[in-house]
Structures are given as C-alpha cells and as structure tokens.
Amino acid sequence: MTSQEWKNKGNFLTIKNQQVFVIDEGNSDKTLVILHGYPTSSYDYHKVLPELSKHYRVIIHDHLGFGFSDKPIHYSYSLIEQADIAFLLWKQLKLQKVTLLAHDYGTSVATEILARYTTKLVNIEIEELVFCNGSMHIELANLRLIQKLLKNKYTGKFVGSLTNYPIFKRNMRNVYFNKSKATDVELQEMWEQLMFNGGRKIIHKLSNYINERYFFWHRWIGALKETQIPTKIIWAKNDPVAVFKIAETLADEVPNNKLYPIENSGHFPMLETPEEWCSLVLNG
C-alpha cells in the first residue's frame, strides 16, 4: 500500500488547534487504539489493519510531528503532550472502553496514560494493554548513534538538517532481522511521511522523548508496577534497540501479564512478521 492510499483511508480531526491524521476502521463493538512508534507513523500497521479490523474497531492516529499530522515548529513534542492529544482524540470519538496497544515511542505515551489511569485522572476504561518492542526501560536499550545525536541539544538540530533518505534507509534496515523485508518501496513511503509538511525542521525535537524516558522513569515504571490491567508483552526477540531483556524485565514487574516472544523478527514485527504478530495480538 502506498502512503497516499493510506492517507486516503483516514481523516483529519482538529485537536488543540492542530490537524491530527486518524485511521478509524472496523465495526466491532470492541475498540483497539494504537500508539505508533518513532520515527514512523500509523502506516506501520498497513499490513495488519485488514485482519485487526475484522475483530476490533481500530483507531490509529499519527502523533503530532509524525506522518500526516501537523508538525508545528513552536511545540514541545513532549510525550506528556502526546498523551494529551491521544486522550482528547479518544474523547472526541466518544470512546469508553478500549484495548490499548503501543509500540516503541508509543509505549512511553502509553505509560504516561497509565500513570494518569492508575490515579483515576481519566474516565476511559482500559480493558487490556499490549506492549510491543519499546524501550520503556531506557537504561537497558541499545540506542543507535543517530538517536544519540538527534536527542542531544547541541548536535540534534544540525544532524536533523543533514538527515537524508540513504541515512534513514540504512538505519531502518539495521533494526530488521531479515533485511530483505525492509523493501525500498516501503522505506521510501515511510521517508516521504517523515518529511511531509516540513518534517525535517522538527525531527530533532521528536528525539527528546529519549531524555524524557530517563526523567519520568519513576513515574512511568511505577505505573507499570501498579497496574492490574491484563497485559500482553509481545516482543520480537531480535530487536537490536529495544532488546529482549526489556521484555523480560517487564514480565517480572508488571503484575498481570503474559510474555509472547517472536523469533527471527526485529524492531518492527508488525511489518516484518505481520501474520505472527497479528495472531498474538488477537489470540495470544
């Protein structure tokens, strides 16, 4: 599927005076909300949406600064604000009960949501959590060099201005287990969405989420340790960034969880091994 075809499937909703791109597909009375990863977009789910939407009403939005959503220059791009946007979106869609699935960057948005949920600051009911290949335990993550450079307040803007498609393609391929699954066509579509609507100017700002993972560690890991929500931990074992040790650590500390490893798959299992990943989400 091309990125234009994906865009045609969705709509734009106004949240806090910003245009947020949203996919809303499926007619089930059960709702699955998805928080995508970095530096990509809701497009990560184009291979699995047809199957997921047979079982759920699936709602995926592009975080501000990503994909087809607005990319304002004067904006913090804090994970706290990304959680605000998600809540306001779900409120506008009148959601009451959801399964919350998060991958990569989205897992930290999800843990901020969980921190509010455990203190009863929100009125949406989360029936199940699904976490997938995210560096919530940032101290265990194996960050790529470009991530370290982009998150740095001195080098970030400069490195962001120099980022190009060959660099993006190389870094994306390196987080796949089977490099042949990261096709040139698909990677080009991802790159175009990253650059869409002035994306180059704010890419370094998006990378500050790594610093927030350290700063809010106690708040977010604390929420994971407190939650009683049934939780699936679906983890590709060959992820070179969000290493499997993170999944094992989460399995030891989240009270009501089950760990589902995926063999021979890297950081984007919904793209690299979509059938197995989808089956675990739906059936476990």
Tab-separated table of C-alpha atoms in Angstrom:
chain	number	residue	atom	x	y	z
A	1	MET	CA	0.000	0.000	0.000
A	2	THR	CA	1.323	3.443	-0.867
A	3	SER	CA	1.352	6.233	1.684
A	4	GLN	CA	-1.169	8.120	-0.467
A	5	GLU	CA	-3.526	5.137	-0.342
A	6	TRP	CA	-3.073	5.043	3.422
A	7	LYS	CA	-3.804	8.747	3.658
A	8	ASN	CA	-6.971	8.247	1.627
A	9	LYS	CA	-8.205	5.722	4.218
A	10	GLY	CA	-8.062	8.257	7.038
A	11	ASN	CA	-9.398	11.628	8.083
A	12	PHE	CA	-8.173	14.710	9.902
A	13	LEU	CA	-9.571	15.816	13.243
A	14	THR	CA	-8.763	19.111	14.954
A	15	ILE	CA	-7.215	18.625	18.385
A	16	LYS	CA	-5.861	21.657	20.297
A	17	ASN	CA	-5.887	23.662	17.045
A	18	GLN	CA	-3.762	21.049	15.263
A	19	GLN	CA	-4.753	18.682	12.468
A	20	VAL	CA	-4.346	15.058	13.562
A	21	PHE	CA	-4.479	12.250	10.996
A	22	VAL	CA	-6.659	9.351	12.126
A	23	ILE	CA	-7.458	5.900	10.756
A	24	ASP	CA	-10.787	4.593	12.111
A	25	GLU	CA	-11.735	1.233	10.632
A	26	GLY	CA	-13.894	-1.744	11.619
A	27	ASN	CA	-17.393	-2.148	13.018
A	28	SER	CA	-16.835	-4.246	16.133
A	29	ASP	CA	-18.219	-3.163	19.497
A	30	LYS	CA	-14.679	-3.719	20.831
A	31	THR	CA	-12.191	-0.899	20.225
A	32	LEU	CA	-8.427	-1.154	19.750
A	33	VAL	CA	-6.468	2.085	19.993
A	34	ILE	CA	-2.873	2.028	18.750
A	35	LEU	CA	0.039	4.332	19.592
A	36	HIS	CA	2.714	4.050	16.908
A	37	GLY	CA	6.495	4.321	17.133
A	38	TYR	CA	9.374	6.588	16.153
A	39	PRO	CA	10.217	7.918	13.595
A	40	THR	CA	7.424	6.393	11.561
A	41	SER	CA	3.631	6.676	11.712
A	42	SER	CA	0.324	4.845	11.700
A	43	TYR	CA	1.470	3.451	8.333
A	44	ASP	CA	3.413	0.826	10.331
A	45	TYR	CA	0.089	-1.021	10.613
A	46	HIS	CA	-0.960	-1.114	6.977
A	47	LYS	CA	-0.204	-4.850	6.708
A	48	VAL	CA	-2.172	-5.850	9.815
A	49	LEU	CA	-5.099	-3.434	9.747
A	50	PRO	CA	-7.275	-5.636	7.490
A	51	GLU	CA	-7.111	-8.524	9.974
A	52	LEU	CA	-7.282	-6.408	13.125
A	53	SER	CA	-10.358	-4.572	11.850
A	54	LYS	CA	-12.232	-7.863	11.497
A	55	HIS	CA	-12.142	-8.162	15.276
A	56	TYR	CA	-11.982	-4.571	16.520
A	57	ARG	CA	-12.857	-1.057	15.668
A	58	VAL	CA	-9.256	0.035	15.143
A	59	ILE	CA	-8.214	3.624	15.772
A	60	ILE	CA	-4.654	4.710	14.940
A	61	HIS	CA	-3.544	8.312	14.773
A	62	ASP	CA	-0.286	9.928	13.770
A	63	HIS	CA	1.241	11.660	16.790
A	64	LEU	CA	1.857	15.357	16.239
A	65	GLY	CA	5.124	15.714	14.348
A	66	PHE	CA	4.719	12.341	12.629
A	67	GLY	CA	3.187	11.070	9.404
A	68	PHE	CA	0.380	13.222	8.053
A	69	SER	CA	-0.430	15.050	11.291
A	70	ASP	CA	0.616	18.663	11.748
A	71	LYS	CA	4.267	19.390	12.513
A	72	PRO	CA	4.293	22.782	14.237
A	73	ILE	CA	7.716	24.332	14.762
A	74	HIS	CA	6.846	26.036	18.060
A	75	TYR	CA	5.832	22.955	20.030
A	76	SER	CA	7.482	20.889	22.756
A	77	TYR	CA	6.749	17.405	21.335
A	78	SER	CA	6.737	16.149	24.896
A	79	LEU	CA	5.351	12.667	25.496
A	80	ILE	CA	3.110	14.353	28.080
A	81	GLU	CA	1.506	16.447	25.343
A	82	GLN	CA	1.285	13.444	23.019
A	83	ALA	CA	-0.729	11.717	25.760
A	84	ASP	CA	-2.971	14.808	25.956
A	85	ILE	CA	-3.585	14.618	22.216
A	86	ALA	CA	-4.454	10.911	22.421
A	87	PHE	CA	-6.929	11.476	25.264
A	88	LEU	CA	-8.584	14.427	23.542
A	89	LEU	CA	-8.861	12.432	20.319
A	90	TRP	CA	-10.468	9.479	22.078
A	91	LYS	CA	-12.821	11.828	23.919
A	92	GLN	CA	-13.848	13.439	20.627
A	93	LEU	CA	-14.570	9.948	19.250
A	94	LYS	CA	-16.614	9.218	22.404
A	95	LEU	CA	-14.635	6.109	23.307
A	96	GLN	CA	-15.480	4.484	26.644
A	97	LYS	CA	-13.732	1.091	26.705
A	98	VAL	CA	-10.567	0.252	24.788
A	99	THR	CA	-7.715	-2.161	24.377
A	100	LEU	CA	-4.546	-0.063	24.246
A	101	LEU	CA	-1.686	-1.273	22.037
A	102	ALA	CA	1.628	0.569	21.889
A	103	HIS	CA	4.943	0.101	20.108
A	104	ASP	CA	8.318	1.837	20.522
A	105	TYR	CA	7.791	5.606	21.181
A	106	GLY	CA	4.117	4.840	21.706
A	107	THR	CA	4.889	2.706	24.766
A	108	SER	CA	6.044	5.803	26.657
A	109	VAL	CA	2.912	7.694	25.642
A	110	ALA	CA	1.028	4.654	26.927
A	111	THR	CA	2.848	4.639	30.272
A	112	GLU	CA	2.006	8.319	30.783
A	113	ILE	CA	-1.614	7.416	30.065
A	114	LEU	CA	-1.297	4.535	32.521
A	115	ALA	CA	0.129	6.842	35.209
A	116	ARG	CA	-2.980	9.008	34.921
A	117	TYR	CA	-5.241	5.964	34.766
A	118	THR	CA	-3.895	4.428	37.975
A	119	THR	CA	-4.567	7.698	39.821
A	120	LYS	CA	-8.092	7.868	38.358
A	121	LEU	CA	-7.467	11.059	36.418
A	122	VAL	CA	-9.174	9.758	33.266
A	123	ASN	CA	-12.621	8.349	32.600
A	124	ILE	CA	-11.869	5.941	29.757
A	125	GLU	CA	-11.726	2.242	30.709
A	126	ILE	CA	-8.669	0.297	29.519
A	127	GLU	CA	-9.618	-3.376	29.312
A	128	GLU	CA	-6.276	-4.702	28.125
A	129	LEU	CA	-2.743	-3.455	27.465
A	130	VAL	CA	-0.463	-4.682	24.680
A	131	PHE	CA	3.175	-3.581	24.720
A	132	CYS	CA	5.475	-4.264	21.799
A	133	ASN	CA	9.206	-3.557	21.416
A	134	GLY	CA	9.570	-0.275	23.242
A	135	SER	CA	12.488	0.962	25.321
A	136	MET	CA	10.489	1.767	28.441
A	137	HIS	CA	13.470	0.569	30.449
A	138	ILE	CA	15.690	3.073	28.679
A	139	GLU	CA	18.681	2.053	30.788
A	140	LEU	CA	18.614	-1.343	29.018
A	141	ALA	CA	18.123	-0.025	25.477
A	142	ASN	CA	20.828	-0.165	22.836
A	143	LEU	CA	20.365	3.260	21.269
A	144	ARG	CA	21.554	3.837	17.702
A	145	LEU	CA	24.185	6.528	17.133
A	146	ILE	CA	21.743	8.708	15.205
A	147	GLN	CA	19.284	8.589	18.122
A	148	LYS	CA	22.004	9.785	20.482
A	149	LEU	CA	22.981	12.609	18.135
A	150	LEU	CA	19.410	13.746	17.481
A	151	LYS	CA	18.448	13.847	21.160
A	152	ASN	CA	21.485	15.965	22.044
A	153	LYS	CA	20.608	19.655	22.416
A	154	TYR	CA	23.887	20.669	20.764
A	155	THR	CA	24.005	18.282	17.802
A	156	GLY	CA	20.304	17.488	17.271
A	157	LYS	CA	19.255	20.357	15.005
A	158	PHE	CA	22.396	20.070	12.878
A	159	VAL	CA	22.086	16.296	12.450
A	160	GLY	CA	18.380	16.652	11.675
A	161	SER	CA	19.113	19.123	8.897
A	162	LEU	CA	21.574	16.661	7.325
A	163	THR	CA	19.365	13.593	7.591
A	164	ASN	CA	18.536	12.184	4.171
A	165	TYR	CA	16.879	9.141	2.669
A	166	PRO	CA	20.052	6.966	2.414
A	167	ILE	CA	20.768	7.555	6.119
A	168	PHE	CA	17.152	6.842	7.032
A	169	LYS	CA	17.076	3.693	4.887
A	170	ARG	CA	20.285	2.337	6.390
A	171	ASN	CA	19.153	2.942	9.962
A	172	MET	CA	15.740	1.405	9.363
A	173	ARG	CA	17.171	-1.682	7.659
A	174	ASN	CA	19.550	-2.189	10.558
A	175	VAL	CA	16.690	-2.722	13.011
A	176	TYR	CA	15.123	-5.504	10.923
A	177	PHE	CA	16.200	-9.107	11.472
A	178	ASN	CA	15.554	-10.062	7.849
A	179	LYS	CA	16.876	-7.038	5.955
A	180	SER	CA	15.102	-8.138	2.759
A	181	LYS	CA	11.742	-7.468	4.468
A	182	ALA	CA	12.584	-3.755	4.556
A	183	THR	CA	11.874	-3.067	0.899
A	184	ASP	CA	12.995	0.082	-0.880
A	185	VAL	CA	9.405	0.847	-1.827
A	186	GLU	CA	8.110	0.633	1.739
A	187	LEU	CA	11.023	2.583	3.198
A	188	GLN	CA	10.537	5.326	0.616
A	189	GLU	CA	6.891	5.636	1.655
A	190	MET	CA	7.955	5.959	5.308
A	191	TRP	CA	10.543	8.589	4.444
A	192	GLU	CA	8.041	10.671	2.496
A	193	GLN	CA	5.715	10.696	5.501
A	194	LEU	CA	8.566	11.681	7.816
A	195	MET	CA	9.401	14.627	5.551
A	196	PHE	CA	5.754	15.535	4.846
A	197	ASN	CA	4.681	19.047	5.815
A	198	GLY	CA	8.101	20.301	6.917
A	199	GLY	CA	9.146	17.258	8.899
A	200	ARG	CA	12.869	17.896	8.536
A	201	LYS	CA	12.613	21.091	10.603
A	202	ILE	CA	11.312	19.331	13.701
A	203	ILE	CA	12.835	15.825	13.560
A	204	HIS	CA	15.414	16.689	16.229
A	205	LYS	CA	12.628	17.837	18.566
A	206	LEU	CA	10.912	14.463	18.306
A	207	SER	CA	14.034	12.741	19.612
A	208	ASN	CA	13.805	14.447	23.006
A	209	TYR	CA	11.467	11.640	24.070
A	210	ILE	CA	14.574	9.602	24.922
A	211	ASN	CA	15.547	12.187	27.548
A	212	GLU	CA	12.002	12.124	28.929
A	213	ARG	CA	12.230	8.368	29.368
A	214	TYR	CA	15.036	8.974	31.851
A	215	PHE	CA	13.378	11.976	33.516
A	216	PHE	CA	9.984	10.332	34.055
A	217	TRP	CA	11.368	6.828	34.693
A	218	HIS	CA	9.952	6.520	38.211
A	219	ARG	CA	6.528	7.842	37.191
A	220	TRP	CA	6.161	5.534	34.201
A	221	ILE	CA	7.798	2.358	35.510
A	222	GLY	CA	5.910	2.936	38.755
A	223	ALA	CA	2.632	2.939	36.838
A	224	LEU	CA	3.563	-0.340	35.161
A	225	LYS	CA	4.296	-1.927	38.530
A	226	GLU	CA	0.959	-0.769	39.956
A	227	THR	CA	-1.432	-1.609	37.145
A	228	GLN	CA	-3.826	-4.532	37.433
A	229	ILE	CA	-4.907	-4.312	33.768
A	230	PRO	CA	-4.337	-7.608	31.903
A	231	THR	CA	-1.212	-7.071	29.819
A	232	LYS	CA	0.312	-8.789	26.815
A	233	ILE	CA	4.010	-8.255	26.169
A	234	ILE	CA	4.551	-9.158	22.501
A	235	TRP	CA	8.231	-8.845	21.702
A	236	ALA	CA	10.369	-9.573	18.667
A	237	LYS	CA	13.459	-11.253	20.130
A	238	ASN	CA	15.967	-9.966	17.577
A	239	ASP	CA	15.334	-6.276	18.143
A	240	PRO	CA	18.785	-4.615	18.333
A	241	VAL	CA	17.405	-1.491	20.073
A	242	ALA	CA	14.547	-2.472	22.399
A	243	VAL	CA	16.370	-5.644	23.374
A	244	PHE	CA	14.582	-8.719	24.700
A	245	LYS	CA	15.940	-8.053	28.197
A	246	ILE	CA	13.448	-5.185	28.394
A	247	ALA	CA	10.574	-7.584	27.744
A	248	GLU	CA	11.864	-9.982	30.390
A	249	THR	CA	12.185	-7.147	32.896
A	250	LEU	CA	8.624	-6.013	32.189
A	251	ALA	CA	7.387	-9.593	32.572
A	252	ASP	CA	8.967	-9.676	36.043
A	253	GLU	CA	7.420	-6.424	37.258
A	254	VAL	CA	4.007	-5.953	35.577
A	255	PRO	CA	1.535	-7.777	37.866
A	256	ASN	CA	-0.930	-9.355	35.443
A	257	ASN	CA	0.990	-10.087	32.242
A	258	LYS	CA	1.933	-12.748	29.750
A	259	LEU	CA	5.051	-12.593	27.582
A	260	TYR	CA	4.862	-13.668	23.928
A	261	PRO	CA	8.257	-13.755	22.172
A	262	ILE	CA	8.512	-13.647	18.382
A	263	GLU	CA	11.524	-15.431	16.951
A	264	ASN	CA	13.508	-14.155	13.950
A	265	SER	CA	12.000	-10.681	13.915
A	266	GLY	CA	13.378	-7.214	14.568
A	267	HIS	CA	12.118	-3.882	15.849
A	268	PHE	CA	9.026	-3.655	13.602
A	269	PRO	CA	7.371	-7.104	13.877
A	270	MET	CA	4.044	-5.777	12.567
A	271	LEU	CA	5.908	-5.116	9.306
A	272	GLU	CA	8.488	-7.905	9.316
A	273	THR	CA	6.387	-10.819	10.652
A	274	PRO	CA	2.844	-9.434	10.425
A	275	GLU	CA	0.912	-12.714	10.481
A	276	GLU	CA	2.524	-13.995	13.683
A	277	TRP	CA	2.392	-10.614	15.367
A	278	CYS	CA	-1.280	-10.164	14.461
A	279	SER	CA	-2.182	-13.648	15.687
A	280	LEU	CA	-0.615	-12.925	19.089
A	281	VAL	CA	-2.448	-9.609	19.406
A	282	LEU	CA	-5.767	-11.232	18.613
A	283	ASN	CA	-5.401	-14.627	20.242
A	284	GLY	CA	-2.314	-14.711	22.446
